[in-house]
């Protein structure tokens, strides 16, 4: 049975400031969705709120995975239900090697370990090593990654690769990729795109947050959603990406009676100025 | 926790084969002095041990100094320490009297969790008889003998190598150094004596528990290590299991002499029961081009005051101190290190990592001195403190005194808290809050832990895990 992430009328605020204002979205295992929206529109806020980041306050709404209400759950319990977030800005954990961390994480989320016990039963070392090596090879990640401290001193691109490696190892049912393509050079975007593509299949549903159709060229989403003013204002197919690409957000803003709100972010190039 | 179990597996591959000790119940004569201290008790100690007269005089003189010295007025709170309410000499075999049932449950539980072998547990808990490591010891003893290395307990050394002991004993830490050094000099018992001849390199760590017939876990250990010219040795003291003891004062003295071109590393991880005052004086002298390293891990105890020090006596000497302290509820870890540059072109480094949790307090107390004329010295001090909650505390008391030119000195102190973002990141990958914070703490001390011998690194991580348990909720 395929698992579905269902978001109903979600309201999220950051420091008392409403950011997500009544958002609806569903992602099934096996489906690929893209979520696009201008800087500061709340894409990362949504992603963090779904994963359970305590910094973000859920004001109302409902989020379920496979019918289970997750809003009261700790982030690790959400992970065990099969939710994964590749962070826009992954956090460094000095002194903790990628391998040690991944073994713990993989052991924690594996179904056979969800026995309700407090302490995580570790995967046998050999089995873990074999899996890790295979996945690193598959994704073209250098073996030295395993020994490095988690995201510590990683370049922007390396961090993103590390997130994809975690995605591959944790085998979630629903993965949110928050700008996994940003900060990558052209070749790296291809590599990440191809990597994610290899992981896509009937057991993985993906919500890709991106500003650039370049990544979407590798991972063709079936559904594209536009986030404006805290809501999904348009959903459609590839034609939406093309519309954005050519015209930017203004036509959509106008259609929905929204005026541009200026947001100060150290934004990367806005979508409209890019010609892929 | 994951990481630990992983490392444990590596260790299970054979590193811990020393654990195959049995123990037997030989009945030994028992001696226990009455509480408190006076010259009569000191004379009794000498009589029971059958010590030569010079040591008796040494002890008596130290006792006079102890009486005259004022109480320590700095460091931790010593007001709960009553010198008259302490047994100063208990012969090891006396500890047989305690039965396993009397060992507190939390200590037993900890032994279980650490996977300490039965025989060693009883020994550590002060239960059971002599710790029979004879077989292991004999093999090592033979090997050491071949290369001329002396490794015995200090009481044996007094009997068998009196000249050598007499030449160096108390030369690095004189009785008059401080009140507790005086006390130790008066009542010391047990500890290790090591002599490594010129040019000899001992290529495996010498561990205290290889010794037989020693009062290993003595309250007032006295250790003396001499690395002759070009010699190399790594000594590992103590054990990481919580050392259960009804005695509330432990005050050891460790003296190390690193002669020209020698290298010595001294590793300790201590985890005393929560009632213990652990007040230790550790000092070494490093001569031309010698390398001295202290690695010091402190957990448990009520109050630990310990600042391993290195005197760089001649050009080219290098000193290194790595200190890890973990203070939890009701504990004060006052730890750090001292480096004294007495000669030009010497270098040193102090790295300290402390963790405070559940109202625990850890302080870094350090001293860096460059004496007049000691040109061209380099020293770097780095202390990192991690505070896990609002009730806990961390302080830094660095003293830096530079009386020479052309000196390159760096001092850095950082205090941090476990970041919400770090916790969330790890939890989003499936780790519970406790697993996540334990992983962050282990990462924090990793740069020091990786310097430890494998089995100690594993135990260190497991100890951290134990300390972290139940901390979240
Ligand atoms: N951790 C945070 N601290 C402070 N403000 C935040 C935080 N996260 C989000 N916000 C605020 O919420 C709003 C939405 O930000 P969010 O990061 O969700 O946008 P985004 O759509 O992901 O933008 P971008 O495309 O630039 O990544 C912004 O005004 C932002 O400043
Ligand atoms: Mg964002």
XYZ file of C-alpha atoms and ligand atoms in Angstrom:
781
model
C 0.000 0.000 0.000
C 1.408 3.354 -0.875
C 1.850 5.887 1.881
C 0.669 9.434 1.439
C 1.703 12.700 3.050
C -1.385 14.838 3.401
C -1.281 18.495 4.436
C -4.619 20.147 5.158
C -5.170 23.830 5.780
C -1.812 24.234 7.490
C -0.926 27.462 9.270
C 2.640 28.016 10.487
C 4.207 31.059 12.043
C 7.758 32.091 12.786
C 8.248 34.307 15.801
C 4.544 35.217 15.876
C 4.638 36.080 12.182
C 2.249 33.952 10.075
C 4.185 32.502 7.145
C 2.173 29.515 5.959
C -1.469 30.473 5.785
C -3.756 27.635 4.912
C -1.692 25.331 2.763
C -2.999 22.146 1.177
C -0.797 19.578 -0.511
C -0.562 15.809 -0.855
C 2.381 13.686 -1.912
C 2.062 9.957 -2.482
C 4.844 7.424 -2.471
C 6.035 7.099 -6.043
C 5.035 10.642 -7.022
C 7.317 13.546 -7.790
C 6.190 17.039 -6.921
C 7.968 20.333 -7.258
C 7.247 23.308 -5.043
C 8.340 26.684 -6.332
C 7.951 30.118 -4.887
C 9.852 33.346 -4.496
C 12.456 33.912 -1.799
C 10.925 34.199 1.588
C 7.605 32.753 0.508
C 7.815 30.065 3.166
C 9.080 26.968 1.396
C 11.699 26.154 4.022
C 9.255 27.081 6.744
C 6.885 24.455 5.403
C 9.641 21.865 5.147
C 10.873 22.500 8.693
C 7.384 22.541 10.133
C 6.636 19.207 8.506
C 9.803 17.695 9.979
C 8.999 19.073 13.432
C 11.554 21.838 13.911
C 10.554 23.361 17.270
C 11.444 26.833 16.013
C 8.343 26.838 13.817
C 4.926 27.076 15.404
C 2.002 25.173 13.959
C -1.053 27.338 14.499
C -3.610 25.035 12.953
C -4.172 22.424 10.316
C -3.503 18.756 9.915
C -0.604 16.730 8.591
C -0.742 12.964 8.267
C 1.555 10.297 6.952
C -0.184 7.073 6.079
C -3.142 8.353 8.043
C -1.114 9.013 11.195
C -1.317 12.544 12.547
C 2.298 13.654 12.902
C 2.014 17.174 14.262
C 2.388 16.088 17.868
C 5.272 13.741 17.122
C 8.954 14.334 17.774
C 11.122 14.741 14.676
C 12.637 11.283 15.169
C 9.200 9.689 15.266
C 8.346 11.427 12.029
C 11.563 10.091 10.544
C 10.578 6.605 11.623
C 7.276 7.001 9.815
C 9.273 7.539 6.646
C 9.598 11.305 6.375
C 12.914 12.806 5.318
C 14.080 16.369 4.821
C 17.200 17.250 2.882
C 18.001 20.597 4.455
C 18.635 23.807 2.609
C 21.313 24.575 5.204
C 22.530 21.327 6.821
C 23.927 21.687 10.337
C 27.490 20.679 11.193
C 28.081 18.237 14.047
C 31.800 18.424 14.826
C 33.499 15.271 16.017
C 30.770 12.932 14.789
C 31.822 10.938 11.776
C 29.443 10.525 8.898
C 29.707 6.752 9.247
C 28.909 6.637 12.965
C 26.053 9.019 12.505
C 24.618 7.183 9.534
C 24.814 3.825 11.235
C 22.880 5.184 14.169
C 20.359 6.929 11.938
C 19.818 4.007 9.594
C 19.426 1.657 12.555
C 16.932 4.001 14.150
C 14.614 4.336 11.174
C 14.651 0.768 9.947
C 11.243 -0.757 10.396
C 12.443 -3.867 12.187
C 13.856 -1.606 14.843
C 10.705 0.328 15.508
C 9.961 -1.921 18.454
C 9.139 0.940 20.752
C 12.353 0.487 22.674
C 14.268 3.544 23.797
C 17.691 2.489 22.730
C 18.500 1.852 19.157
C 19.632 -1.615 18.244
C 22.516 -1.148 15.850
C 22.763 -2.702 12.433
C 25.620 -5.183 12.299
C 28.805 -3.369 11.362
C 29.509 -5.496 8.334
C 26.064 -5.141 6.855
C 26.126 -1.396 7.423
C 29.543 -0.984 5.862
C 28.509 -2.975 2.832
C 25.401 -0.866 2.347
C 27.227 2.379 2.851
C 29.929 1.463 0.407
C 27.411 0.402 -2.197
C 25.392 3.584 -1.855
C 28.462 5.782 -1.973
C 29.534 4.067 -5.119
C 26.098 4.367 -6.649
C 26.008 8.097 -5.960
C 29.628 8.699 -6.856
C 30.458 9.924 -3.373
C 34.065 9.638 -2.311
C 34.740 6.994 0.334
C 36.579 9.492 2.490
C 33.189 11.052 3.232
C 32.464 8.279 5.696
C 35.281 9.315 7.978
C 34.667 13.035 7.863
C 32.813 14.832 10.604
C 29.217 15.440 9.698
C 28.941 18.589 7.548
C 31.884 20.036 9.440
C 33.957 22.087 7.048
C 32.029 20.673 4.084
C 31.734 22.925 1.080
C 28.232 23.955 0.085
C 28.189 21.323 -2.608
C 29.552 18.604 -0.344
C 26.820 19.294 2.172
C 24.187 18.785 -0.482
C 25.804 15.569 -1.629
C 25.870 14.405 1.957
C 22.147 15.072 2.267
C 21.496 12.971 -0.818
C 23.656 10.188 0.611
C 21.575 10.271 3.775
C 18.440 10.146 1.693
C 19.791 7.084 -0.064
C 20.744 5.348 3.178
C 17.595 6.129 5.141
C 15.211 4.990 2.394
C 12.292 7.197 3.419
C 8.823 6.983 1.948
C 8.439 10.710 1.479
C 11.420 12.999 0.992
C 11.432 16.761 0.898
C 14.446 18.212 -0.890
C 14.853 21.845 0.103
C 16.955 23.472 -2.585
C 19.273 20.516 -2.812
C 20.444 22.052 -6.075
C 21.337 25.499 -4.779
C 24.967 26.412 -4.429
C 25.982 23.634 -6.786
C 28.012 24.088 -9.916
C 26.504 22.922 -13.191
C 28.111 19.492 -13.070
C 27.122 19.020 -9.467
C 23.494 19.823 -10.250
C 23.621 17.099 -12.857
C 25.179 14.647 -10.456
C 22.690 15.405 -7.713
C 19.853 15.290 -10.238
C 20.986 11.919 -11.524
C 21.538 10.649 -7.988
C 18.054 11.559 -6.884
C 16.739 10.081 -10.095
C 18.326 6.752 -9.228
C 16.558 6.750 -5.903
C 13.170 7.552 -7.342
C 10.818 4.641 -7.673
C 7.498 3.336 -6.497
C 8.589 3.483 -2.850
C 9.723 7.075 -2.758
C 7.585 10.151 -2.990
C 9.482 13.403 -3.445
C 8.685 17.044 -2.879
C 11.383 19.075 -4.552
C 11.767 22.681 -3.516
C 13.752 24.565 -6.098
C 14.153 27.815 -7.933
C 15.691 26.278 -11.000
C 14.165 24.229 -13.770
C 17.654 22.875 -14.386
C 17.238 20.302 -11.647
C 13.730 19.555 -12.823
C 15.140 18.649 -16.200
C 16.813 15.687 -14.539
C 13.973 14.847 -12.231
C 10.831 15.406 -14.184
C 8.099 16.117 -11.655
C 4.556 15.077 -12.446
C 3.186 17.953 -10.408
C 4.307 21.516 -9.962
C 2.961 23.776 -7.229
C 3.410 27.474 -6.756
C 3.665 28.859 -3.242
C 2.651 32.471 -2.814
C 1.510 34.299 0.264
C 1.658 31.151 2.361
C -0.599 29.099 0.133
C -0.339 26.846 -2.866
C -1.967 29.113 -5.408
C -1.432 27.058 -8.527
C -0.839 23.410 -9.202
C -0.218 21.930 -12.567
C 2.163 20.097 -14.820
C 5.384 20.958 -16.578
C 3.711 23.896 -18.332
C 3.767 25.780 -15.005
C 7.525 25.522 -14.804
C 7.753 26.853 -18.310
C 5.433 29.725 -17.506
C 7.560 30.696 -14.511
C 10.653 30.341 -16.542
C 9.422 32.772 -19.150
C 7.337 35.212 -17.185
C 8.334 34.969 -13.545
C 5.871 35.134 -10.690
C 4.153 38.362 -11.656
C 1.386 36.928 -13.837
C 0.517 34.479 -11.078
C 0.616 37.210 -8.463
C -1.702 39.321 -10.549
C -4.072 36.472 -11.187
C -4.399 36.026 -7.449
C -4.538 39.706 -6.613
C -1.228 39.640 -4.757
C 1.265 42.443 -4.805
C 4.917 41.630 -4.410
C 6.179 41.739 -0.895
C 9.800 42.641 -0.684
C 11.842 40.162 1.262
C 15.408 40.659 2.265
C 17.300 37.443 1.716
C 20.721 36.809 0.413
C 18.871 35.381 -2.498
C 20.406 33.554 -5.349
C 19.459 34.663 -8.817
C 15.715 34.789 -9.157
C 14.255 32.201 -11.419
C 13.108 34.604 -14.102
C 16.572 35.803 -14.934
C 17.780 32.326 -15.683
C 17.683 30.908 -19.126
C 18.244 27.214 -19.045
C 24.619 3.874 21.901
C 25.438 3.118 18.347
C 28.826 4.556 18.053
C 29.956 2.941 21.205
C 28.668 -0.440 20.354
C 30.440 -0.193 17.084
C 33.695 0.565 18.730
C 33.012 -2.099 21.256
C 32.795 -4.612 18.467
C 36.205 -3.597 17.342
C 37.444 -4.065 20.843
C 35.817 -7.453 21.116
C 38.105 -8.528 18.354
C 40.684 -9.124 20.975
C 41.960 -5.938 22.460
C 40.417 -6.691 25.801
C 41.954 -10.101 26.313
C 43.607 -8.790 29.473
C 40.231 -9.123 31.098
C 40.635 -12.845 31.537
C 41.535 -12.589 35.152
C 40.423 -14.927 37.809
C 40.647 -14.136 41.436
C 41.235 -16.184 44.521
C 40.515 -15.887 48.171
C 43.838 -16.164 49.865
C 43.594 -15.039 53.434
C 46.096 -12.293 54.001
C 47.073 -10.485 57.131
C 44.928 -7.477 57.589
C 45.920 -4.126 58.833
C 43.878 -1.029 59.157
C 45.027 2.046 60.988
C 42.598 3.867 63.230
C 40.997 7.020 61.962
C 42.941 10.236 61.864
C 46.642 10.851 61.568
C 49.575 11.185 63.983
C 53.180 10.040 64.156
C 52.131 6.752 65.704
C 50.068 5.861 62.668
C 52.880 6.825 60.343
C 55.262 4.634 62.307
C 52.736 1.819 62.115
C 52.563 2.183 58.341
C 56.364 1.942 58.125
C 56.396 -1.081 60.434
C 53.704 -2.975 58.552
C 55.469 -2.294 55.269
C 58.915 -2.975 56.751
C 60.256 0.194 55.194
C 63.843 1.429 55.467
C 64.578 4.210 57.873
C 65.053 6.903 55.236
C 61.484 6.492 54.114
C 60.260 6.597 57.709
C 62.112 9.895 58.211
C 60.768 11.175 54.913
C 57.209 10.409 55.959
C 57.565 11.931 59.417
C 59.046 15.102 58.024
C 56.254 15.350 55.461
C 53.731 14.926 58.229
C 55.183 17.935 60.048
C 54.864 19.957 56.869
C 51.280 18.766 56.411
C 50.390 19.986 59.884
C 51.921 23.400 59.292
C 50.489 24.019 55.850
C 47.281 26.002 55.801
C 44.229 24.480 54.128
C 43.846 25.147 50.439
C 41.868 28.312 49.971
C 41.317 28.139 46.233
C 39.878 25.661 43.803
C 36.889 23.750 45.041
C 35.013 23.697 48.299
C 36.913 21.507 50.733
C 34.854 22.395 53.782
C 33.274 18.930 53.837
C 36.657 17.293 54.147
C 37.582 16.236 57.677
C 41.186 15.040 57.879
C 40.498 13.423 61.251
C 37.696 11.266 59.934
C 39.775 9.289 57.461
C 41.528 5.936 57.590
C 44.981 6.703 56.267
C 46.157 3.195 55.808
C 44.105 0.196 54.878
C 45.902 -2.818 53.629
C 44.316 -3.980 50.426
C 43.278 -7.385 51.669
C 41.165 -5.730 54.302
C 38.735 -4.798 51.631
C 37.740 -8.422 51.329
C 35.347 -7.826 54.139
C 32.856 -5.974 52.061
C 30.385 -8.276 50.405
C 28.933 -7.872 46.954
C 25.517 -7.251 48.484
C 26.796 -4.120 50.135
C 27.774 -2.538 46.865
C 25.193 0.108 45.980
C 22.775 -0.816 43.211
C 23.623 2.084 40.949
C 27.245 1.036 40.935
C 26.278 -2.554 40.109
C 24.042 -1.327 37.350
C 26.855 0.702 35.924
C 29.143 -2.305 35.939
C 26.481 -4.191 34.025
C 26.144 -1.491 31.469
C 29.878 -1.213 31.033
C 30.191 -4.925 30.591
C 32.980 -5.113 33.128
C 33.940 -8.741 33.720
C 32.811 -10.273 36.975
C 36.237 -10.563 38.525
C 37.149 -7.015 37.787
C 33.825 -5.715 39.029
C 34.321 -7.236 42.420
C 37.778 -5.894 42.564
C 36.673 -2.426 41.589
C 33.861 -2.481 44.066
C 36.291 -3.359 46.782
C 34.748 -6.784 47.094
C 36.463 -10.095 46.848
C 40.036 -11.019 47.047
C 43.253 -10.226 45.278
C 43.028 -9.486 41.699
C 44.972 -12.300 40.233
C 46.624 -11.099 37.122
C 49.631 -13.233 37.675
C 49.736 -14.947 34.313
C 49.432 -11.791 32.302
C 51.810 -10.032 34.545
C 54.459 -12.689 34.327
C 54.587 -12.603 30.570
C 54.908 -8.885 30.568
C 57.395 -8.930 33.385
C 59.633 -11.301 31.449
C 59.473 -9.173 28.369
C 60.212 -6.016 30.275
C 63.070 -7.630 32.116
C 64.740 -8.500 28.843
C 64.885 -4.862 27.872
C 65.800 -3.685 31.349
C 62.555 -1.933 32.185
C 61.500 -1.859 35.807
C 57.751 -1.843 36.392
C 56.681 -2.611 39.934
C 54.524 -1.091 42.591
C 56.272 1.612 44.520
C 56.396 -0.383 47.761
C 58.268 -3.138 45.975
C 60.536 -0.574 44.380
C 61.571 0.714 47.797
C 62.655 -2.803 48.727
C 64.225 -3.880 45.465
C 65.582 -0.683 43.920
C 66.227 1.537 46.947
C 69.001 3.591 45.351
C 67.020 4.402 42.259
C 63.953 5.357 44.239
C 65.933 7.399 46.707
C 67.586 9.347 43.937
C 64.316 10.568 42.394
C 61.534 10.226 44.964
C 60.112 13.628 45.842
C 62.448 15.500 43.519
C 59.689 16.658 41.187
C 57.065 17.230 43.843
C 58.672 17.945 47.200
C 56.594 17.336 50.307
C 56.417 21.053 50.899
C 54.823 21.717 47.520
C 51.291 21.833 48.852
C 49.282 20.480 51.757
C 48.062 17.436 49.897
C 51.466 16.582 48.491
C 52.700 16.669 52.083
C 49.871 14.401 53.161
C 50.575 11.944 50.389
C 54.286 11.964 51.216
C 53.435 11.076 54.799
C 50.967 8.276 54.187
C 51.439 7.094 50.601
C 50.922 3.493 49.653
C 50.883 1.695 46.323
C 51.258 3.373 42.976
C 53.656 2.427 40.205
C 57.372 2.733 39.814
C 58.725 2.671 36.294
C 62.260 3.015 35.066
C 63.033 2.855 31.359
C 66.751 2.655 30.527
C 68.414 4.860 27.900
C 67.226 4.307 24.362
C 64.641 1.676 25.296
C 61.222 2.064 23.725
C 58.337 0.212 25.305
C 55.969 -0.220 22.425
C 52.789 -1.154 24.283
C 51.129 0.828 27.036
C 52.040 -0.230 30.560
C 48.900 -0.497 32.613
C 48.537 -0.313 36.342
C 46.381 -3.388 36.551
C 49.156 -5.616 35.294
C 50.734 -5.264 38.672
C 50.245 -7.905 41.284
C 50.138 -7.644 45.038
C 49.716 -3.966 44.880
C 47.302 -1.725 46.606
C 46.102 -0.669 43.267
C 43.227 1.485 44.160
C 44.964 3.021 47.105
C 43.805 6.293 48.464
C 47.281 7.739 48.524
C 49.045 6.294 45.543
C 52.538 7.364 44.780
C 53.774 6.968 41.243
C 57.248 7.680 39.980
C 58.285 7.319 36.369
C 61.782 7.857 35.064
C 62.400 7.820 31.329
C 66.134 7.833 30.812
C 67.745 9.456 27.775
C 65.960 8.602 24.540
C 63.552 6.220 26.265
C 59.883 5.941 25.369
C 56.961 4.771 27.440
C 53.200 5.130 27.673
C 51.635 4.502 31.044
C 47.926 4.026 31.538
C 46.593 4.476 35.010
C 43.362 3.540 36.631
C 40.234 2.252 35.168
C 37.129 3.822 33.901
C 34.593 1.951 35.951
C 33.165 3.960 38.791
C 35.589 3.256 41.529
C 33.526 2.489 44.538
C 35.097 3.270 47.815
C 33.966 4.120 51.271
C 37.032 6.301 51.676
C 36.193 9.873 50.911
C 39.637 11.269 50.227
C 41.890 10.175 47.413
C 45.063 12.096 47.040
C 47.732 10.732 44.755
C 51.093 12.110 43.752
C 52.584 11.354 40.360
C 56.129 12.385 39.487
C 57.637 11.941 36.065
C 61.138 12.672 34.874
C 61.691 12.852 31.122
C 65.373 12.939 30.408
C 66.994 14.175 27.236
C 65.209 13.048 24.104
C 62.732 10.802 25.910
C 58.994 10.557 25.305
C 56.453 9.839 27.990
C 52.715 9.714 27.766
C 50.591 9.283 30.868
C 46.919 8.495 30.416
C 44.336 8.464 33.171
C 40.621 8.211 33.127
C 39.066 8.358 36.520
C 35.496 7.906 37.513
C 35.179 8.089 41.262
C 32.075 7.551 43.326
C 30.157 10.721 44.124
C 31.363 11.055 47.697
C 35.037 11.283 46.888
C 37.379 14.245 47.090
C 39.930 13.516 44.410
C 42.878 15.831 44.945
C 45.847 14.847 42.892
C 49.233 16.401 42.289
C 50.831 15.411 38.997
C 53.993 16.931 37.730
C 56.741 16.164 35.292
C 60.027 17.632 34.231
C 61.085 17.521 30.604
C 64.735 17.940 29.675
C 66.389 18.616 26.332
C 64.164 17.655 23.394
C 62.014 15.491 25.646
C 58.315 15.064 24.974
C 55.844 14.808 27.812
C 52.121 14.262 27.423
C 49.394 14.083 30.035
C 46.006 12.798 28.995
C 43.608 13.214 31.821
C 39.936 12.332 31.951
C 37.886 13.146 35.019
C 34.409 11.916 35.696
C 32.578 11.315 38.930
C 33.787 12.345 42.395
C 32.356 15.110 44.529
C 35.279 17.401 43.878
C 38.271 16.785 41.665
C 41.209 19.144 41.759
C 43.812 18.096 39.286
C 46.170 20.126 37.137
C 48.879 18.000 35.577
C 51.917 20.124 35.023
C 55.036 20.073 32.923
C 58.232 21.952 33.642
C 60.229 22.386 30.478
C 63.730 22.471 31.864
C 65.952 22.500 28.784
C 65.745 23.735 25.204
C 63.687 21.704 22.791
C 61.419 20.229 25.442
C 57.777 19.862 24.485
C 54.813 19.419 26.771
C 51.241 18.537 26.005
C 48.208 18.315 28.274
C 44.819 17.040 27.223
C 42.133 17.306 29.833
C 38.529 16.114 29.695
C 36.122 16.793 32.536
C 32.491 15.827 32.941
C 30.628 17.313 35.874
C 27.118 16.278 36.654
C 24.794 16.685 39.619
C 26.611 17.487 42.857
C 30.009 17.409 41.209
C 32.713 19.955 40.752
C 35.514 19.193 38.343
C 38.268 21.694 38.873
C 40.774 20.552 36.305
C 43.229 21.926 33.838
C 46.973 22.009 33.421
C 50.128 23.949 33.991
C 53.071 24.481 31.737
C 56.205 26.238 32.929
C 58.776 27.185 30.334
C 62.065 27.346 32.217
C 64.301 27.145 29.146
C 64.386 28.835 25.743
C 62.869 27.279 22.635
C 60.469 25.041 24.441
C 56.892 24.498 23.388
C 53.656 23.372 24.945
C 49.995 22.925 24.324
C 47.061 22.595 26.672
C 43.706 21.429 25.370
C 40.798 21.215 27.749
C 37.248 20.101 27.118
C 34.665 20.197 29.831
C 31.019 19.260 29.990
C 28.615 20.372 32.693
C 25.208 18.868 33.168
C 22.360 18.702 35.706
C 23.801 21.418 37.878
C 27.361 20.152 37.665
C 30.199 22.598 37.677
C 33.414 22.357 35.759
C 36.211 24.834 35.934
C 39.312 25.094 33.869
C 42.234 26.242 35.955
C 45.433 26.693 34.069
C 48.785 28.253 34.341
C 51.162 29.195 31.596
C 54.472 30.655 32.619
C 57.491 31.638 30.607
C 60.399 32.382 32.889
C 62.878 35.178 32.431
C 65.316 34.349 29.639
C 63.237 31.567 28.133
C 63.242 33.104 24.674
C 61.552 31.663 21.641
C 58.954 29.653 23.531
C 55.648 28.692 22.016
C 52.517 27.790 23.869
C 48.917 27.382 22.961
C 46.041 26.955 25.366
C 42.583 26.062 24.202
C 39.633 25.399 26.469
C 36.187 24.477 25.311
C 33.277 24.147 27.654
C 29.950 22.627 26.794
C 27.041 23.398 29.091
C 24.044 21.157 28.735
C 21.428 22.993 30.744
C 20.612 26.179 32.599
C 21.528 24.878 36.063
C 25.049 23.895 35.123
C 28.087 26.029 35.261
C 31.498 26.444 33.725
C 34.325 28.826 34.600
C 37.773 29.483 33.304
C 40.656 30.609 35.481
C 43.701 31.020 33.301
C 46.891 32.493 34.659
C 49.408 33.627 32.094
C 52.711 35.069 33.086
C 55.344 35.867 30.496
C 58.720 37.157 31.637
C 60.677 36.591 28.443
C 60.894 38.141 24.982
C 60.201 36.663 21.621
C 57.473 34.414 22.891
C 54.500 33.109 20.964
C 51.520 32.458 23.166
C 47.896 31.810 22.322
C 44.929 31.410 24.606
C 41.423 30.631 23.519
C 38.395 29.833 25.612
C 34.959 28.984 24.324
C 31.736 28.162 26.066
C 28.921 26.636 24.102
C 25.558 25.048 24.545
C 24.117 22.191 22.599
C 22.473 23.900 19.666
C 18.766 23.409 19.020
C 19.637 23.174 15.366
C 22.084 20.339 15.984
C 19.553 18.432 18.062
C 16.860 18.926 15.476
C 19.144 17.853 12.667
C 20.045 14.576 14.351
C 16.494 13.936 15.523
C 15.171 14.481 12.023
C 17.328 11.484 11.101
C 15.671 9.240 13.634
C 17.755 9.746 16.788
C 15.964 10.314 20.063
C 16.757 13.495 21.929
C 19.001 11.609 24.330
C 20.806 9.798 21.551
C 21.242 13.065 19.727
C 22.673 14.972 22.669
C 24.934 12.052 23.583
C 26.221 12.017 20.046
C 26.890 15.748 20.177
C 28.757 15.415 23.489
C 30.819 12.523 22.201
C 31.622 14.592 19.140
C 32.662 17.441 21.375
C 35.297 15.376 23.153
C 36.245 13.301 20.120
C 39.446 15.232 19.391
C 40.732 14.122 22.800
C 39.171 10.678 22.886
C 40.873 9.706 19.678
C 44.187 10.135 21.475
C 43.247 7.413 23.950
C 44.172 3.777 23.580
C 41.306 1.976 21.866
C 39.721 0.283 24.861
C 39.846 3.488 26.864
C 38.274 5.438 24.052
C 35.447 2.933 23.968
C 34.940 3.110 27.698
C 35.125 6.860 27.680
C 32.318 7.010 25.143
C 30.282 4.526 27.125
C 30.801 6.533 30.274
C 29.590 9.642 28.539
C 26.556 7.703 27.420
C 25.872 6.629 31.002
C 26.262 10.172 32.248
C 23.848 11.337 29.594
C 21.158 8.813 30.424
C 17.919 10.177 31.770
C 19.169 13.664 31.123
C 16.432 14.510 28.723
C 12.780 14.736 29.424
N 14.841 30.266 11.313
C 14.275 31.444 11.003
N 14.562 32.537 11.722
C 14.001 33.732 11.425
N 13.144 33.905 10.428
C 12.810 32.861 9.679
C 13.363 31.578 9.926
N 12.856 30.715 9.030
C 12.022 31.441 8.258
N 11.991 32.720 8.639
C 11.238 33.804 8.007
O 10.076 33.260 7.431
C 9.892 33.751 6.099
C 9.900 32.581 5.123
O 11.226 32.062 5.049
P 11.581 30.698 4.376
O 12.964 30.360 4.738
O 10.542 29.700 4.711
O 11.470 31.098 2.847
P 11.846 30.273 1.572
O 10.642 30.242 0.710
O 12.434 28.971 1.916
O 12.925 31.228 0.913
P 14.252 30.867 0.048
O 13.764 30.638 -1.340
O 15.059 32.111 0.112
O 14.902 29.700 0.648
C 10.996 34.737 5.851
O 10.502 36.049 6.109
C 12.051 34.367 6.834
O 12.799 35.485 7.214
Mg 14.286 28.163 1.772
